[in-house]
Every structure is written in C-alpha cells, then in structure tokens.
Amino acid sequence: MTAIRLLLVDDDPLVRAGLSFMLGGADDIEIVGEAADGGEVEALVDRTRPDVVLMDIRMPSVDGLTATERLRAREDAPQVVVLTTFHADEQVLRALRAGAAGFVLKDTPPAEILDAVRRVAAGDPVLSPAVTRQLMDHAAGSAADTRRARARARIAALGEREREVAVAVGRGLSNAQIATDLFMSVATVKSHVSRVLARLGLNNRVQIALLAYDAGLLDEDAGDGHQRARSRVEPGDGTRGNR
C-alpha cells in the first residue's frame, strides 16, 4: 500500500514534534516535511509533493488561511486539513470556502486525527453534519441576505436532480446514503456530485454543503421536500435494481 505523504505546518515546534511522532508512527503515513509558517508552504509542496497538508491557522507571518487559499488555487493541489483550537470560528469557515477538506481540533484524540488524514487522502472531507451546522450558524450575520441571493443565483445553474443531490451533500450524507435516499445507484450519485462541482466551480463536497446552506436549501429540506424526493423514482437514474 502506498503511504500517504503528509506535510505538517505549525509555528509551534512542540506541536509539530507531537504530530510528527503521533502520525509518523503509522505504517501508511509518511511525514515528508514540516513548515513553521504559511509562507514556506508552496515551496515545500513543490519539493515534497504531499497528498495532504495539515495546516495551522494562526501563524506569525503568512497565516494558514492565506496559505490554504494559495495552495487550493493551484493545479494538482494537495488536500488541506486545517488545525484549530476553536469549535466554531469564522476563520475556519473561510478556510473551508477556500477549499480545505475539513478541520480538526488540536485537542482531538490522536486516533481521530490519524483517521482524518486517511479520510481526506481518500477524498472524503472531514466535517460532521453537526459541526457543519455550527460553523454555518456562526457565520450567519448582517451579510446573510446578500450571501443567500448570490448562492441562489449559483444554484439556479443546477438541474432538479443535481439540486437534490447538493441538498443531500449539505445534510452530510455519504454517496451510499444519498443513493438510498434518492433511489439512485451510487455511480449515478457520484456522477451528479461531479457535475455539481464542475458547474459551480467548487473543489469539494464541503463547499457544496456551504453553498446549499447559504442558498437556504437545507432549511427548505427540513420541510416536506425531502419526503417528496424519497417517494419519486425518475427514469434514467439506474435505480430500479437498488430499491
């Protein structure tokens, strides 16, 4: 099995040493480099070619948010997981909007941090539905109406089935759960997710969830729309064998 190449970015040498000791001991993790500031990240990424970057937010020169935005704007960018000491933080939300695959708290148990790195490397963003809602609620404020209008304009580019899948992603469902909920095959769900990402110019499922929330789709889904989706089987979804 090919080891996951991991780059550690934190200005605290003790934190970096602890993470290196904790994560480097796993058979499927290879620590390929360490950085003490966000300004060092791009050169290290070019040199070490990591699969995942574990990125602190608060650093003295170039912070982790700026470094994440720069990385995710590149082609073939590595996945980024941000580190934070806060359960809900506007800065974390900014990192997710920039394309980070999720976040972990610095006091998270070692086994969960290791699991987060593995999941992100496999293409599965690390953000539970409860935490997603907490972050989104924290970001709600005076700009909420403007965000909603802009998000709805973007969502309008989606077809009805793509919109339903986007809402399901926003609810934190896996592809298999979406397939069951919407009476689709898993392959069809993956195809819809890929089209949603491409049409909306997004990087990952977390950004789909954020956009669905901003557009107010998750609030609407709390009503009877979800039940209507469950009761309908549309032709062409490749679903008849999955009931």
Tab-separated table of N, CA, C and O in Angstrom, residues 161-221:
chain	number	residue	atom	x	y	z
A	161	ARG	N	-32.391	17.284	-10.273
A	161	ARG	CA	-31.770	16.139	-9.613
A	161	ARG	C	-30.425	16.525	-8.999
A	161	ARG	O	-30.076	16.074	-7.906
A	162	GLU	N	-29.688	17.384	-9.699
A	162	GLU	CA	-28.409	17.856	-9.151
A	162	GLU	C	-28.643	18.667	-7.878
A	162	GLU	O	-27.880	18.566	-6.918
A	163	ARG	N	-29.700	19.441	-7.883
A	163	ARG	CA	-30.050	20.239	-6.703
A	163	ARG	C	-30.372	19.324	-5.525
A	163	ARG	O	-29.950	19.580	-4.394
A	164	GLU	N	-31.123	18.264	-5.770
A	164	GLU	CA	-31.448	17.320	-4.699
A	164	GLU	C	-30.184	16.678	-4.128
A	164	GLU	O	-30.064	16.501	-2.911
A	165	VAL	N	-29.264	16.337	-5.004
A	165	VAL	CA	-28.005	15.747	-4.543
A	165	VAL	C	-27.207	16.771	-3.739
A	165	VAL	O	-26.622	16.441	-2.700
A	166	ALA	N	-27.193	18.021	-4.193
A	166	ALA	CA	-26.482	19.071	-3.465
A	166	ALA	C	-27.048	19.240	-2.055
A	166	ALA	O	-26.297	19.402	-1.080
A	167	VAL	N	-28.378	19.183	-1.927
A	167	VAL	CA	-29.009	19.288	-0.609
A	167	VAL	C	-28.604	18.103	0.264
A	167	VAL	O	-28.289	18.256	1.453
A	168	ALA	N	-28.587	16.899	-0.323
A	168	ALA	CA	-28.208	15.709	0.442
A	168	ALA	C	-26.758	15.796	0.904
A	168	ALA	O	-26.429	15.414	2.036
A	169	VAL	N	-25.886	16.303	0.049
A	169	VAL	CA	-24.494	16.516	0.450
A	169	VAL	C	-24.444	17.516	1.600
A	169	VAL	O	-23.704	17.341	2.574
A	170	GLY	N	-25.250	18.566	1.512
A	170	GLY	CA	-25.304	19.555	2.575
A	170	GLY	C	-25.785	18.990	3.895
A	170	GLY	O	-25.408	19.484	4.965
A	171	ARG	N	-26.582	17.953	3.834
A	171	ARG	CA	-27.047	17.288	5.060
A	171	ARG	C	-26.006	16.344	5.632
A	171	ARG	O	-26.213	15.732	6.680
A	172	GLY	N	-24.864	16.213	4.944
A	172	GLY	CA	-23.784	15.387	5.452
A	172	GLY	C	-23.873	13.928	5.080
A	172	GLY	O	-23.192	13.094	5.683
A	173	LEU	N	-24.698	13.576	4.087
A	173	LEU	CA	-24.869	12.181	3.711
A	173	LEU	C	-23.727	11.708	2.813
A	173	LEU	O	-23.196	12.472	1.997
A	174	SER	N	-23.377	10.447	2.949
A	174	SER	CA	-22.390	9.826	2.069
A	174	SER	C	-23.052	9.487	0.739
A	174	SER	O	-24.280	9.544	0.602
A	175	ASN	N	-22.239	9.108	-0.241
A	175	ASN	CA	-22.796	8.714	-1.539
A	175	ASN	C	-23.775	7.552	-1.394
A	175	ASN	O	-24.826	7.522	-2.035
A	176	ALA	N	-23.423	6.581	-0.560
A	176	ALA	CA	-24.294	5.419	-0.368
A	176	ALA	C	-25.620	5.831	0.270
A	176	ALA	O	-26.694	5.336	-0.108
A	177	GLN	N	-25.564	6.745	1.234
A	177	GLN	CA	-26.795	7.201	1.881
A	177	GLN	C	-27.656	8.007	0.917
A	177	GLN	O	-28.884	7.889	0.923
A	178	ILE	N	-27.004	8.831	0.087
A	178	ILE	CA	-27.757	9.599	-0.908
A	178	ILE	C	-28.423	8.659	-1.901
A	178	ILE	O	-29.583	8.848	-2.295
A	179	ALA	N	-27.703	7.625	-2.309
A	179	ALA	CA	-28.259	6.653	-3.252
A	179	ALA	C	-29.524	6.011	-2.686
A	179	ALA	O	-30.530	5.847	-3.383
A	180	THR	N	-29.486	5.659	-1.411
A	180	THR	CA	-30.651	5.057	-0.763
A	180	THR	C	-31.792	6.060	-0.641
A	180	THR	O	-32.952	5.753	-0.928
A	181	ASP	N	-31.456	7.280	-0.228
A	181	ASP	CA	-32.474	8.310	-0.010
A	181	ASP	C	-33.176	8.715	-1.298
A	181	ASP	O	-34.389	8.938	-1.305
A	182	LEU	N	-32.416	8.832	-2.381
A	182	LEU	CA	-32.975	9.353	-3.636
A	182	LEU	C	-33.209	8.264	-4.675
A	182	LEU	O	-33.481	8.564	-5.838
A	183	PHE	N	-33.085	7.010	-4.262
A	183	PHE	CA	-33.343	5.883	-5.157
A	183	PHE	C	-32.476	5.959	-6.418
A	183	PHE	O	-32.978	5.872	-7.544
A	184	MET	N	-31.170	6.148	-6.224
A	184	MET	CA	-30.196	6.162	-7.309
A	184	MET	C	-29.160	5.081	-7.056
A	184	MET	O	-29.038	4.571	-5.940
A	185	SER	N	-28.399	4.770	-8.078
A	185	SER	CA	-27.214	3.956	-7.865
A	185	SER	C	-26.111	4.850	-7.327
A	185	SER	O	-26.133	6.071	-7.517
A	186	VAL	N	-25.141	4.259	-6.647
A	186	VAL	CA	-24.010	5.033	-6.132
A	186	VAL	C	-23.248	5.682	-7.288
A	186	VAL	O	-22.806	6.832	-7.187
A	187	ALA	N	-23.121	4.970	-8.404
A	187	ALA	CA	-22.421	5.529	-9.565
A	187	ALA	C	-23.131	6.779	-10.079
A	187	ALA	O	-22.488	7.761	-10.478
A	188	THR	N	-24.469	6.758	-10.072
A	188	THR	CA	-25.227	7.923	-10.517
A	188	THR	C	-25.029	9.095	-9.566
A	188	THR	O	-24.895	10.243	-9.982
A	189	VAL	N	-25.008	8.808	-8.272
A	189	VAL	CA	-24.753	9.865	-7.285
A	189	VAL	C	-23.392	10.501	-7.532
A	189	VAL	O	-23.256	11.726	-7.559
A	190	LYS	N	-22.372	9.665	-7.723
A	190	LYS	CA	-21.027	10.196	-7.968
A	190	LYS	C	-21.007	11.081	-9.203
A	190	LYS	O	-20.350	12.127	-9.232
A	191	SER	N	-21.731	10.657	-10.231
A	191	SER	CA	-21.800	11.445	-11.457
A	191	SER	C	-22.455	12.799	-11.207
A	191	SER	O	-21.985	13.836	-11.690
A	192	HIS	N	-23.551	12.796	-10.438
A	192	HIS	CA	-24.223	14.053	-10.114
A	192	HIS	C	-23.316	14.974	-9.294
A	192	HIS	O	-23.253	16.181	-9.537
A	193	VAL	N	-22.614	14.402	-8.307
A	193	VAL	CA	-21.715	15.207	-7.478
A	193	VAL	C	-20.626	15.839	-8.337
A	193	VAL	O	-20.306	17.030	-8.197
A	194	SER	N	-20.073	15.064	-9.247
A	194	SER	CA	-19.031	15.590	-10.135
A	194	SER	C	-19.557	16.731	-10.988
A	194	SER	O	-18.882	17.749	-11.196
A	195	ARG	N	-20.803	16.584	-11.487
A	195	ARG	CA	-21.386	17.646	-12.311
A	195	ARG	C	-21.664	18.896	-11.487
A	195	ARG	O	-21.483	20.021	-11.969
A	196	VAL	N	-22.116	18.716	-10.243
A	196	VAL	CA	-22.369	19.867	-9.372
A	196	VAL	C	-21.064	20.627	-9.123
A	196	VAL	O	-21.012	21.859	-9.217
A	197	LEU	N	-19.994	19.899	-8.828
A	197	LEU	CA	-18.698	20.534	-8.597
A	197	LEU	C	-18.254	21.310	-9.829
A	197	LEU	O	-17.789	22.457	-9.737
A	198	ALA	N	-18.391	20.687	-11.001
A	198	ALA	CA	-17.936	21.320	-12.242
A	198	ALA	C	-18.784	22.552	-12.579
A	198	ALA	O	-18.248	23.610	-12.925
A	199	ARG	N	-20.101	22.437	-12.460
A	199	ARG	CA	-20.984	23.549	-12.849
A	199	ARG	C	-20.837	24.748	-11.917
A	199	ARG	O	-20.967	25.902	-12.347
A	200	LEU	N	-20.572	24.476	-10.639
A	200	LEU	CA	-20.492	25.560	-9.667
A	200	LEU	C	-19.065	26.020	-9.419
A	200	LEU	O	-18.840	26.962	-8.646
A	201	GLY	N	-18.088	25.349	-10.031
A	201	GLY	CA	-16.695	25.742	-9.860
A	201	GLY	C	-16.194	25.529	-8.450
A	201	GLY	O	-15.429	26.336	-7.912
A	202	LEU	N	-16.597	24.420	-7.831
A	202	LEU	CA	-16.218	24.113	-6.455
A	202	LEU	C	-15.148	23.030	-6.414
A	202	LEU	O	-14.965	22.281	-7.375
A	203	ASN	N	-14.469	22.939	-5.258
A	203	ASN	CA	-13.379	21.975	-5.102
A	203	ASN	C	-13.806	20.660	-4.463
A	203	ASN	O	-13.247	19.610	-4.768
A	204	ASN	N	-14.763	20.717	-3.530
A	204	ASN	CA	-15.086	19.510	-2.787
A	204	ASN	C	-16.500	19.573	-2.206
A	204	ASN	O	-17.204	20.579	-2.354
A	205	ARG	N	-16.899	18.506	-1.531
A	205	ARG	CA	-18.255	18.371	-1.005
A	205	ARG	C	-18.546	19.383	0.105
A	205	ARG	O	-19.697	19.795	0.292
A	206	VAL	N	-17.523	19.760	0.865
A	206	VAL	CA	-17.734	20.747	1.923
A	206	VAL	C	-18.234	22.055	1.326
A	206	VAL	O	-19.153	22.689	1.853
A	207	GLN	N	-17.655	22.454	0.208
A	207	GLN	CA	-18.086	23.692	-0.428
A	207	GLN	C	-19.512	23.573	-0.979
A	207	GLN	O	-20.268	24.544	-0.979
A	208	ILE	N	-19.892	22.383	-1.445
A	208	ILE	CA	-21.292	22.168	-1.852
A	208	ILE	C	-22.210	22.383	-0.654
A	208	ILE	O	-23.245	23.048	-0.751
A	209	ALA	N	-21.827	21.823	0.500
A	209	ALA	CA	-22.641	21.954	1.708
A	209	ALA	C	-22.778	23.421	2.118
A	209	ALA	O	-23.875	23.883	2.471
A	210	LEU	N	-21.688	24.160	2.065
A	210	LEU	CA	-21.733	25.568	2.434
A	210	LEU	C	-22.636	26.367	1.493
A	210	LEU	O	-23.419	27.224	1.928
A	211	LEU	N	-22.546	26.090	0.198
A	211	LEU	CA	-23.370	26.807	-0.773
A	211	LEU	C	-24.845	26.457	-0.592
A	211	LEU	O	-25.722	27.325	-0.677
A	212	ALA	N	-25.132	25.185	-0.346
A	212	ALA	CA	-26.518	24.766	-0.122
A	212	ALA	C	-27.098	25.462	1.106
A	212	ALA	O	-28.258	25.880	1.107
A	213	TYR	N	-26.269	25.604	2.137
A	213	TYR	CA	-26.722	26.307	3.337
A	213	TYR	C	-26.965	27.785	3.036
A	213	TYR	O	-28.005	28.349	3.396
A	214	ASP	N	-25.986	28.427	2.380
A	214	ASP	CA	-26.123	29.850	2.064
A	214	ASP	C	-27.379	30.124	1.247
A	214	ASP	O	-28.034	31.163	1.404
A	215	ALA	N	-27.732	29.185	0.353
A	215	ALA	CA	-28.907	29.365	-0.501
A	215	ALA	C	-30.215	29.079	0.231
A	215	ALA	O	-31.299	29.287	-0.311
A	216	GLY	N	-30.130	28.595	1.467
A	216	GLY	CA	-31.327	28.286	2.233
A	216	GLY	C	-31.939	26.942	1.903
A	216	GLY	O	-33.050	26.641	2.335
A	217	LEU	N	-31.219	26.096	1.159
A	217	LEU	CA	-31.782	24.817	0.728
A	217	LEU	C	-31.933	23.834	1.881
A	217	LEU	O	-32.833	22.993	1.864
A	218	LEU	N	-31.060	23.922	2.877
A	218	LEU	CA	-31.152	22.976	3.990
A	218	LEU	C	-32.354	23.290	4.863
A	218	LEU	O	-32.985	22.382	5.410
A	219	ASP	N	-32.680	24.574	4.988
A	219	ASP	CA	-33.886	24.942	5.736
A	219	ASP	C	-35.138	24.454	5.016
A	219	ASP	O	-36.073	23.958	5.626
A	220	GLU	N	-35.140	24.603	3.689
A	220	GLU	CA	-36.284	24.130	2.905
A	220	GLU	C	-36.411	22.622	3.011
A	220	GLU	O	-37.513	22.074	3.081
A	221	ASP	N	-35.266	21.938	3.041
A	221	ASP	CA	-35.273	20.484	3.093
A	221	ASP	C	-35.846	19.965	4.399
A	221	ASP	O	-36.300	18.833	4.488
